[in-house]
Amino acid sequence: MSNSKKASKNSSAGKLSEDQIKANFTEMHPPLAASQAYIEACRCYFCYEAPCTTACPTGIDIPEFIKRIQTGNTKGSARKILEQNIMGGMCARVCPTEVLCEEACVRNTHESKPVAIGLLQRYATDEVIEKKVPLFERIAPTDKKIAIVGAGPAGMSCAHRLAACGHNVTVFDKNEKAGGLNEYGIAAYKALNDIAQKEVDYILSIGGIEIKPGVELGVDFTLDKLREEYDAVFMAIGLPGINRFKIEGEAVEGVIDAVEYIHDLRQAELMSKLPVGDKVVVIGGGMTAIDIAVQSKKLGASEVTIVYRRDKANMKASEHEQQYAQVNDVKLRYCSSPKTVLSKGGHVTGIEFNVTEVAHDGSISETGRTYQLEADVIFKAIGQTLPDDALGESAGGLTIESGRMAVNDDRKTSLDNVWAGGDCVSGGEDLTVSAVQDGKLAAQSIHEYLQNI
Ligand SMILES: Cc1cc2nc3c(=O)[nH]c(=O)nc-3n(C[C@H](O)[C@H](O)[C@H](O)COP(=O)(O)OP(=O)(O)OC[C@H]3O[C@@H](n4cnc5c(N)ncnc54)[C@H](O)[C@@H]3O)c2cc1C
Ligand code: SF4
């Protein structure tokens, strides 16, 4: 049963008309027109050793791409971006630029605002992706075969770079559509007009990449088999498991996993048909919590509250994201950890919280005080995991560190011809842009390895 169906007795569809919902889900930041892009590009100082580039996880030469916009060379600008980050179109929409390139921009002062790097990046890449303008050529095909498990940002970035080097890439994914969380997870208002599939199509247009959808590692094939049949394997399966609250009363109708609900939302033909709660409580402190809260509001929920166990300063969602939730009429409550889910007749009616205190080292303790919130839907947005069985039987030799695959700087795992990257490896940032960078680094390392076998 899909998560939106699990919510059905506690919530109802049709709170808003399809037209009202469409109006609510318009662009978070509308794209720049050519004249606006020119004016914004002229604000850049084209810094030497630019701090914005250092802050970009994929190391895009930001002053250079902005310079090209200023001189009217939009295609050249797109090339500059995409040669470092093939998912530069999606990253322009979803990167938390306020804590990356734009935070580092020298124009980011009390008196001024940073150059709108994200919007300029989108301006440069939109047309190229939309019209599939070929900017990269595949060199003469080699006889080397690489298997990639997972068609998300890490897998697709790795696939593109290896295909460009002439290798033959097969990408296996358990979902029907490629794109990973770009297609199934990112908030709908950040990924309008089917941008995730357009970007996948752009990546595939280089040639040499075959996608095998609807097949699952551990069910339809094993890692051992891939290692035998292919010269190298790249694991990019994200975090397919979901954390549980482990609190009393959790297993009642109306307590829903946020990621699975967003999956249904992103694939819904008519969003007005999705069941929506009236009083919605979201538990968590990251991007997923913000996204499900804002989307619930946009779908017509009357009261949405995010509750986080630590204080505001410790919230993983940035100040900017917290403000975005508040602008969208979402309430935020801090220092509260879930204690008991309240229910009647098997349906959630509310939730009780322990009030917490946060020490200087970030550790939390309970104060002994409690309070309750009414709710007909509770969303769990408390993170994903790499379950033990996600890697299948034959993954014995893979070293696991902090619950994820351990890799070196080249994204090589402990197994001979196996690399890994994206959310499924330890030590990452859990961002789209970091996953793209992991795929790129792994592809470079795999390419070097293939020269010597
Ligand atoms: C709700 C939500 C909102 C987010 N919003 C943002 C945002 O706004 N900005 C941002 O930068 N980041 C955001 N993130 C994080 C970002 O989406 C991830 O960091 C990024 O998608 C990781 O890429 P990946 O390729 O490692 O994994 P994924 O995107 O998760 O892709 C993994 C792929 O592997 C496949 N797979 C899994 N298991 C198997 C198996 N056994 N066999 C075959 N295939 C398998 C999956 O189907 C999937 O296609 C968000 C995450 C979530 C959950
Ligand atoms: S730091 Fe700001 S001003 Fe300097 S190059 Fe980057 S975007 Fe331009």
Coordinates of C-alpha atoms and ligand atoms in Angstrom, one line a residue:
M1 CA 0.0 0.0 0.0
S2 CA 1.4 3.4 -0.9
N3 CA 1.9 5.9 1.8
S4 CA -0.6 8.3 0.5
K5 CA -3.2 5.5 0.8
K6 CA -2.1 4.7 4.4
A7 CA -3.0 8.3 5.2
S8 CA -6.5 8.0 3.8
K9 CA -8.6 7.5 6.9
N10 CA -7.0 10.4 8.7
S11 CA -7.0 12.8 5.8
S12 CA -8.9 13.6 2.7
A13 CA -8.2 14.4 -1.0
G14 CA -9.6 17.5 -2.7
K15 CA -8.9 20.1 0.0
L16 CA -7.9 22.4 -2.9
S17 CA -8.7 22.2 -6.6
E18 CA -6.0 21.1 -9.0
D19 CA -5.7 24.7 -10.3
Q20 CA -5.2 26.1 -6.7
I21 CA -2.5 23.4 -6.1
K22 CA -0.8 24.2 -9.4
A23 CA -0.7 27.9 -8.4
N24 CA 0.8 27.0 -5.0
F25 CA 3.5 24.8 -6.6
T26 CA 4.9 27.4 -8.9
E27 CA 8.7 28.1 -9.1
M28 CA 10.4 28.7 -5.8
H29 CA 12.7 31.2 -7.6
P30 CA 11.5 32.1 -11.0
P31 CA 14.1 31.9 -13.8
L32 CA 16.0 35.0 -14.9
A33 CA 15.2 36.7 -18.2
A34 CA 18.2 37.5 -20.5
S35 CA 18.3 41.1 -19.4
Q36 CA 18.2 40.2 -15.7
A37 CA 20.9 37.6 -16.2
Y38 CA 23.1 40.2 -17.8
I39 CA 22.6 42.7 -15.0
E40 CA 23.3 40.0 -12.3
A41 CA 26.4 38.8 -14.2
C42 CA 27.7 42.4 -14.2
R43 CA 27.6 42.3 -10.3
C44 CA 30.4 39.7 -10.3
Y45 CA 33.9 40.9 -9.5
F46 CA 35.4 37.8 -11.3
C47 CA 37.6 37.2 -8.3
Y48 CA 41.0 35.5 -8.7
E49 CA 41.0 32.2 -6.7
A50 CA 37.3 32.8 -6.3
P51 CA 35.9 31.7 -2.9
C52 CA 32.6 30.7 -4.6
T53 CA 34.4 28.1 -6.7
T54 CA 36.3 26.7 -3.6
A55 CA 32.9 26.4 -1.8
C56 CA 31.3 24.5 -4.7
P57 CA 31.6 20.7 -4.0
T58 CA 32.0 20.1 -7.7
G59 CA 34.5 23.0 -8.2
I60 CA 32.7 24.8 -11.0
D61 CA 34.7 27.7 -12.3
I62 CA 32.0 30.2 -11.3
P63 CA 33.6 33.5 -12.4
E64 CA 34.3 32.0 -15.8
F65 CA 30.7 30.8 -16.4
I66 CA 29.4 34.2 -15.2
K67 CA 31.8 36.0 -17.5
R68 CA 30.5 34.0 -20.5
I69 CA 26.9 34.9 -19.6
Q70 CA 28.0 38.6 -19.5
T71 CA 29.5 38.3 -23.0
G72 CA 26.4 36.6 -24.4
N73 CA 28.1 33.1 -24.7
T74 CA 25.4 31.1 -22.9
K75 CA 26.3 27.8 -24.5
G76 CA 29.9 28.2 -23.5
S77 CA 28.8 29.1 -20.0
A78 CA 26.7 25.9 -19.8
R79 CA 29.7 23.9 -21.0
K80 CA 31.8 25.4 -18.2
I81 CA 29.2 24.3 -15.6
L82 CA 28.4 20.9 -17.0
E83 CA 32.0 19.8 -17.5
Q84 CA 32.3 19.8 -13.7
N85 CA 28.8 19.0 -12.8
I86 CA 26.7 17.2 -15.4
M87 CA 23.6 17.8 -13.2
G88 CA 24.2 21.5 -13.0
G89 CA 20.6 22.1 -14.1
M90 CA 19.1 20.3 -11.1
C91 CA 21.8 21.6 -8.7
A92 CA 20.9 25.2 -9.8
R93 CA 17.5 24.5 -8.4
V94 CA 18.2 22.4 -5.3
C95 CA 21.6 23.3 -4.0
P96 CA 21.5 25.1 -0.7
T97 CA 23.6 27.9 -2.3
E98 CA 23.1 30.1 0.8
V99 CA 25.5 27.8 2.7
L100 CA 27.8 27.0 -0.3
C101 CA 28.9 29.3 -3.2
E102 CA 26.6 32.3 -2.3
E103 CA 27.6 32.3 1.3
A104 CA 31.3 32.4 0.2
C105 CA 30.7 35.2 -2.4
V106 CA 32.7 38.3 -1.6
R107 CA 29.6 40.4 -2.3
N108 CA 27.7 38.7 0.5
T109 CA 28.0 41.5 3.1
H110 CA 25.7 43.4 5.4
E111 CA 25.4 46.2 2.8
S112 CA 25.0 44.0 -0.3
K113 CA 23.7 40.6 -1.3
P114 CA 25.7 37.7 -3.0
V115 CA 25.7 37.3 -6.7
A116 CA 22.7 35.0 -7.5
I117 CA 25.0 32.2 -8.7
G118 CA 22.3 29.5 -8.5
L119 CA 19.9 31.5 -10.7
L120 CA 22.7 32.3 -13.2
Q121 CA 23.7 28.7 -13.4
R122 CA 20.1 27.8 -14.2
Y123 CA 19.9 30.6 -16.8
A124 CA 23.0 29.1 -18.5
T125 CA 21.9 25.5 -18.5
D126 CA 18.2 25.5 -19.0
E127 CA 18.2 25.8 -22.8
V128 CA 21.0 23.4 -23.3
I129 CA 19.2 20.7 -21.3
E130 CA 15.7 21.5 -22.8
K131 CA 17.0 21.3 -26.4
K132 CA 19.6 18.6 -25.7
V133 CA 22.4 20.7 -27.2
P134 CA 25.4 18.4 -27.6
L135 CA 28.3 19.8 -25.6
F136 CA 30.2 16.6 -25.0
E137 CA 31.5 14.0 -27.3
R138 CA 32.2 10.3 -26.6
I139 CA 35.7 9.2 -27.6
A140 CA 36.1 6.0 -29.6
P141 CA 34.4 3.1 -27.7
T142 CA 36.6 0.8 -25.7
D143 CA 35.9 -2.8 -24.8
K144 CA 35.5 -2.1 -21.1
K145 CA 32.2 -2.7 -19.3
I146 CA 31.1 -1.0 -16.1
A147 CA 28.0 -1.8 -14.0
I148 CA 26.5 1.0 -11.9
V149 CA 23.9 0.2 -9.3
G150 CA 21.6 3.1 -8.8
A151 CA 20.5 5.7 -11.3
G152 CA 20.5 8.7 -8.9
P153 CA 22.8 11.7 -9.1
A154 CA 25.9 9.7 -8.1
G155 CA 25.2 6.9 -10.6
M156 CA 24.2 9.1 -13.5
S157 CA 27.2 11.4 -13.0
C158 CA 29.6 8.5 -13.0
A159 CA 27.9 6.9 -16.0
H160 CA 28.2 10.1 -18.1
R161 CA 31.9 10.6 -17.4
L162 CA 32.7 6.9 -18.1
A163 CA 30.7 6.9 -21.3
A164 CA 32.6 10.1 -22.4
C165 CA 35.8 8.1 -21.9
G166 CA 34.4 5.5 -24.4
H167 CA 33.5 2.8 -21.9
N168 CA 30.3 0.8 -22.0
V169 CA 28.0 1.5 -19.0
T170 CA 25.0 -0.4 -17.7
V171 CA 23.0 1.2 -14.9
F172 CA 20.7 -1.0 -12.9
D173 CA 17.9 0.6 -10.8
K174 CA 15.0 -0.9 -8.9
N175 CA 12.7 2.0 -9.9
E176 CA 11.0 2.4 -13.2
K177 CA 12.4 5.9 -13.8
A178 CA 16.0 6.9 -13.6
G179 CA 17.0 10.0 -11.6
G180 CA 16.9 8.7 -8.0
L181 CA 15.7 11.3 -5.5
N182 CA 15.8 14.0 -8.2
E183 CA 12.8 12.1 -9.7
Y184 CA 11.2 10.7 -6.5
G185 CA 12.4 12.9 -3.6
I186 CA 13.2 16.5 -4.2
A187 CA 10.3 18.8 -3.4
A188 CA 7.9 19.2 -6.3
Y189 CA 8.2 23.0 -6.3
K190 CA 11.9 22.8 -6.8
A191 CA 11.7 20.3 -9.8
L192 CA 9.0 21.6 -12.1
N193 CA 8.4 20.8 -15.8
D194 CA 9.9 17.3 -15.6
I195 CA 13.4 18.7 -15.2
A196 CA 14.7 15.4 -13.6
Q197 CA 13.8 13.3 -16.7
K198 CA 15.0 16.0 -19.1
E199 CA 18.4 15.9 -17.3
V200 CA 18.5 12.1 -17.4
D201 CA 17.7 12.3 -21.2
Y202 CA 20.5 14.9 -21.7
I203 CA 23.0 12.6 -19.9
L204 CA 21.9 9.6 -22.0
S205 CA 22.2 11.5 -25.2
I206 CA 26.0 11.1 -25.1
G207 CA 25.6 7.4 -25.9
G208 CA 27.2 4.3 -24.4
I209 CA 24.9 4.2 -21.4
E210 CA 22.2 1.5 -21.0
I211 CA 19.6 1.8 -18.2
K212 CA 18.1 -1.4 -16.8
P213 CA 15.0 -0.3 -14.8
G214 CA 13.0 -2.3 -12.4
V215 CA 15.8 -4.6 -11.2
E216 CA 17.0 -4.8 -7.7
L217 CA 20.4 -5.7 -6.2
G218 CA 20.0 -8.5 -3.8
V219 CA 16.8 -9.7 -5.5
D220 CA 17.4 -9.9 -9.2
F221 CA 21.3 -10.0 -9.2
T222 CA 24.2 -10.0 -6.8
L223 CA 27.3 -7.9 -6.4
D224 CA 29.4 -11.1 -7.0
K225 CA 27.8 -11.6 -10.3
L226 CA 28.4 -8.0 -11.4
R227 CA 32.0 -8.2 -10.3
E228 CA 32.4 -11.3 -12.5
E229 CA 30.7 -10.0 -15.5
Y230 CA 31.9 -6.4 -15.5
D231 CA 35.4 -4.8 -15.3
A232 CA 34.3 -2.5 -12.5
V233 CA 31.3 -1.8 -10.4
F234 CA 30.0 1.5 -9.0
M235 CA 27.6 1.3 -6.1
A236 CA 25.3 4.3 -5.9
I237 CA 22.2 3.0 -4.1
G238 CA 21.5 6.0 -1.8
L239 CA 19.9 5.2 1.5
P240 CA 16.9 2.9 0.8
G241 CA 16.0 2.3 4.5
I242 CA 14.0 4.5 6.8
N243 CA 14.6 5.3 10.5
R244 CA 11.9 4.4 12.9
F245 CA 10.9 6.5 15.9
K246 CA 11.0 3.5 18.3
I247 CA 8.3 5.1 20.5
E248 CA 5.1 3.9 21.9
G249 CA 2.1 3.8 19.5
E250 CA 4.1 4.4 16.3
A251 CA 2.3 1.7 14.3
V252 CA -1.1 3.4 13.8
E253 CA -2.8 4.8 10.7
G254 CA -1.7 8.3 9.9
V255 CA 1.9 8.0 11.0
I256 CA 3.7 8.2 7.6
D257 CA 7.2 8.2 6.3
A258 CA 7.8 11.6 4.7
V259 CA 10.1 10.3 1.9
E260 CA 7.6 7.7 0.8
Y261 CA 4.8 10.2 0.7
I262 CA 6.9 12.6 -1.3
H263 CA 7.6 9.7 -3.7
D264 CA 3.8 9.4 -4.3
L265 CA 3.4 13.2 -4.5
R266 CA 6.2 13.5 -7.2
Q267 CA 4.6 10.8 -9.3
A268 CA 0.9 11.9 -8.8
E269 CA -0.8 12.8 -12.1
L270 CA -3.3 15.0 -10.1
M271 CA -2.0 16.3 -6.8
S272 CA -5.6 17.2 -5.8
K273 CA -6.2 13.4 -5.5
L274 CA -3.6 12.9 -2.8
P275 CA -5.0 12.6 0.7
V276 CA -3.9 15.5 2.8
G277 CA -4.0 15.9 6.6
D278 CA -5.7 18.8 8.3
K279 CA -3.5 19.1 11.4
V280 CA -0.1 17.9 10.3
V281 CA 2.9 17.4 12.6
V282 CA 6.3 16.8 11.0
I283 CA 9.1 15.3 13.1
G284 CA 12.7 16.1 12.0
G285 CA 15.1 18.9 11.4
G286 CA 16.5 18.5 7.9
M287 CA 15.6 19.3 4.3
T288 CA 13.0 16.5 4.2
A289 CA 11.2 17.9 7.2
I290 CA 11.0 21.4 5.6
D291 CA 10.0 19.9 2.2
I292 CA 7.1 17.8 3.5
A293 CA 5.8 20.5 5.8
V294 CA 5.8 23.2 3.0
Q295 CA 4.3 20.7 0.5
S296 CA 1.5 19.7 3.0
K297 CA 0.7 23.4 3.3
K298 CA 0.7 23.9 -0.4
L299 CA -1.6 20.9 -0.8
G300 CA -4.2 22.4 1.6
A301 CA -3.4 21.3 5.2
S302 CA -4.7 23.9 7.6
E303 CA -2.1 23.6 10.3
V304 CA 1.5 22.3 9.9
T305 CA 4.1 22.2 12.7
I306 CA 7.7 21.0 12.4
V307 CA 9.0 19.7 15.7
Y308 CA 12.7 19.2 16.2
R309 CA 14.4 17.6 19.2
R310 CA 17.4 20.1 19.4
D311 CA 17.4 23.9 19.2
K312 CA 17.2 26.2 16.2
A313 CA 21.0 26.5 15.9
N314 CA 21.5 22.7 15.7
M315 CA 18.9 22.2 13.0
K316 CA 20.3 20.6 9.9
A317 CA 18.0 22.7 7.7
S318 CA 19.6 26.1 7.1
E319 CA 18.3 29.4 8.5
H320 CA 17.2 30.2 4.9
E321 CA 15.2 26.9 4.7
Q322 CA 13.6 27.5 8.2
Q323 CA 12.6 30.9 7.1
Y324 CA 11.1 29.5 3.9
A325 CA 9.0 27.2 6.0
Q326 CA 7.8 30.1 8.1
V327 CA 7.0 32.2 5.1
N328 CA 4.8 29.3 4.0
D329 CA 2.9 29.4 7.3
V330 CA 4.6 26.4 8.8
K331 CA 5.2 26.6 12.6
L332 CA 8.5 25.5 14.0
R333 CA 8.9 24.1 17.5
Y334 CA 12.4 23.2 18.9
C335 CA 13.7 21.2 21.9
S336 CA 11.0 18.5 21.8
S337 CA 11.5 14.8 21.3
P338 CA 8.5 12.5 20.5
K339 CA 7.4 10.4 23.5
T340 CA 4.1 8.7 22.6
V341 CA 1.8 8.7 19.5
L342 CA -1.8 9.2 20.7
S343 CA -4.5 7.4 18.8
K344 CA -8.1 6.3 18.8
G345 CA -9.5 3.3 17.0
G346 CA -6.2 2.7 15.3
H347 CA -5.9 6.2 13.9
V348 CA -3.5 8.9 15.1
T349 CA -5.1 11.8 17.1
G350 CA -2.0 13.5 18.4
I351 CA 1.5 13.2 19.8
E352 CA 3.1 13.8 23.2
F353 CA 6.6 15.3 23.4
N354 CA 9.3 15.5 26.0
V355 CA 10.7 19.0 26.3
T356 CA 14.5 18.8 26.0
E357 CA 17.6 20.8 26.8
V358 CA 20.6 21.0 24.5
A359 CA 24.1 21.2 26.1
H360 CA 27.0 23.1 24.6
D361 CA 28.4 19.8 23.0
G362 CA 25.0 19.3 21.3
S363 CA 23.9 16.4 23.6
I364 CA 20.3 16.5 24.7
S365 CA 18.6 15.7 27.9
E366 CA 14.9 15.6 28.9
T367 CA 13.6 18.2 31.3
G368 CA 10.7 16.1 32.6
R369 CA 8.2 18.5 31.1
T370 CA 5.8 17.3 28.4
Y371 CA 3.2 18.7 26.1
Q372 CA 0.8 17.3 23.4
L373 CA -0.1 18.4 19.9
E374 CA -3.2 17.4 18.1
A375 CA -2.6 15.7 14.7
D376 CA -4.4 13.7 12.1
V377 CA -1.2 13.0 10.2
I378 CA 2.3 12.7 11.6
F379 CA 5.2 12.7 9.1
K380 CA 8.5 11.0 10.1
A381 CA 11.4 12.9 8.5
I382 CA 14.1 11.5 10.8
G383 CA 16.5 10.3 8.1
Q384 CA 17.2 7.3 6.0
T385 CA 19.6 4.3 6.5
L386 CA 21.5 1.7 4.6
P387 CA 19.8 -1.5 5.8
D388 CA 22.0 -4.6 6.3
D389 CA 20.1 -6.4 3.5
A390 CA 20.4 -3.6 1.0
L391 CA 23.7 -4.8 -0.4
G392 CA 22.5 -8.4 -0.9
E393 CA 24.3 -11.6 0.2
S394 CA 27.5 -11.2 -1.6
A395 CA 28.6 -7.9 -0.1
G396 CA 30.6 -9.5 2.7
G397 CA 33.9 -7.9 1.8
L398 CA 32.6 -4.4 1.9
T399 CA 33.8 -2.4 4.9
I400 CA 30.9 -0.5 6.6
E401 CA 31.6 2.6 8.6
S402 CA 29.0 4.5 10.6
G403 CA 26.3 2.4 8.9
R404 CA 27.4 3.2 5.3
M405 CA 30.0 2.0 2.9
A406 CA 33.6 3.1 3.6
V407 CA 35.5 4.6 0.7
N408 CA 38.9 6.3 0.2
D409 CA 39.4 9.7 -1.5
D410 CA 38.9 8.1 -4.9
R411 CA 35.6 6.6 -3.7
K412 CA 37.1 3.1 -3.9
T413 CA 35.7 0.6 -1.5
S414 CA 37.5 -2.2 0.3
L415 CA 36.6 -4.6 -2.6
D416 CA 39.0 -4.9 -5.5
N417 CA 36.9 -3.7 -8.5
V418 CA 34.2 -1.9 -6.6
W419 CA 33.7 1.9 -6.1
A420 CA 30.8 3.6 -4.3
G421 CA 29.5 7.2 -3.8
G422 CA 26.6 9.4 -3.0
D423 CA 24.4 9.0 0.1
C424 CA 25.4 5.3 0.6
V425 CA 29.0 6.1 1.6
S426 CA 30.1 7.4 5.0
G427 CA 31.4 11.0 5.5
G428 CA 29.3 12.7 2.9
E429 CA 27.1 15.7 2.9
D430 CA 23.8 14.0 1.7
L431 CA 23.3 16.6 -1.0
T432 CA 22.6 16.2 -4.7
V433 CA 25.8 18.1 -5.6
S434 CA 28.0 15.9 -3.4
A435 CA 26.6 12.8 -4.9
V436 CA 27.4 14.2 -8.4
Q437 CA 30.9 14.9 -7.3
D438 CA 31.3 11.4 -5.9
G439 CA 30.2 9.9 -9.2
K440 CA 32.7 12.1 -11.0
L441 CA 35.6 11.2 -8.7
A442 CA 34.8 7.5 -8.9
A443 CA 34.6 7.6 -12.7
Q444 CA 38.1 9.2 -12.9
S445 CA 39.5 6.5 -10.6
I446 CA 37.7 3.7 -12.5
H447 CA 39.0 5.1 -15.8
E448 CA 42.6 5.1 -14.5
Y449 CA 42.1 1.5 -13.2
L450 CA 40.8 0.4 -16.6
Q451 CA 43.9 1.7 -18.4
N452 CA 46.0 -0.9 -16.4
I453 CA 44.0 -4.1 -16.7
Ligands
LIG1 C1 12.9 14.3 0.6 C2 14.3 14.7 0.2 C3 14.5 16.0 -0.2 C4 15.9 16.4 -0.6 N1 16.0 17.7 -1.0 C5 17.3 18.0 -1.4 C6 17.5 19.4 -1.9 O1 16.6 20.2 -1.9 N2 18.8 19.7 -2.2 C7 19.9 18.8 -2.1 O2 21.0 19.1 -2.5 N3 19.7 17.5 -1.7 C8 18.4 17.1 -1.3 N4 18.2 15.9 -0.8 C9 19.3 14.9 -0.8 C10 19.6 14.4 -2.2 O3 18.4 14.1 -2.8 C11 20.5 13.2 -2.1 O4 21.7 13.5 -1.4 C12 20.9 12.6 -3.5 O5 19.8 12.2 -4.2 C13 21.8 11.4 -3.3 O6 22.1 10.8 -4.5 P1 22.4 9.3 -4.7 O7 22.7 9.0 -6.1 O8 23.5 8.9 -3.7 O9 21.1 8.5 -4.2 P2 19.6 8.5 -4.7 O10 19.2 9.8 -5.3 O11 18.9 8.0 -3.5 O12 19.6 7.4 -5.8 C14 19.8 6.0 -5.5 C15 19.2 5.1 -6.5 O13 19.5 3.8 -6.2 C16 18.4 2.9 -6.5 N5 18.5 1.7 -5.6 C17 18.5 1.7 -4.2 N6 18.6 0.4 -3.8 C18 18.8 -0.3 -4.9 C19 18.9 -1.7 -5.2 N7 19.0 -2.6 -4.2 N8 19.0 -2.2 -6.5 C20 18.9 -1.3 -7.5 N9 18.7 0.0 -7.3 C21 18.7 0.5 -6.1 C22 17.2 3.8 -6.1 O14 16.0 3.4 -6.7 C23 17.7 5.2 -6.6 O15 17.3 5.4 -7.9 C24 16.9 15.5 -0.4 C25 16.7 14.2 0.0 C26 15.4 13.8 0.4 C27 15.2 12.4 0.9
SF4_2 S1 32.9 35.3 -5.1 FE1 31.1 36.4 -5.9 S2 32.0 38.2 -6.9 FE2 33.7 36.8 -6.6 S3 33.8 35.5 -8.5 FE3 32.4 34.4 -7.1 S4 30.4 35.1 -7.6 FE4 31.8 36.6 -8.5

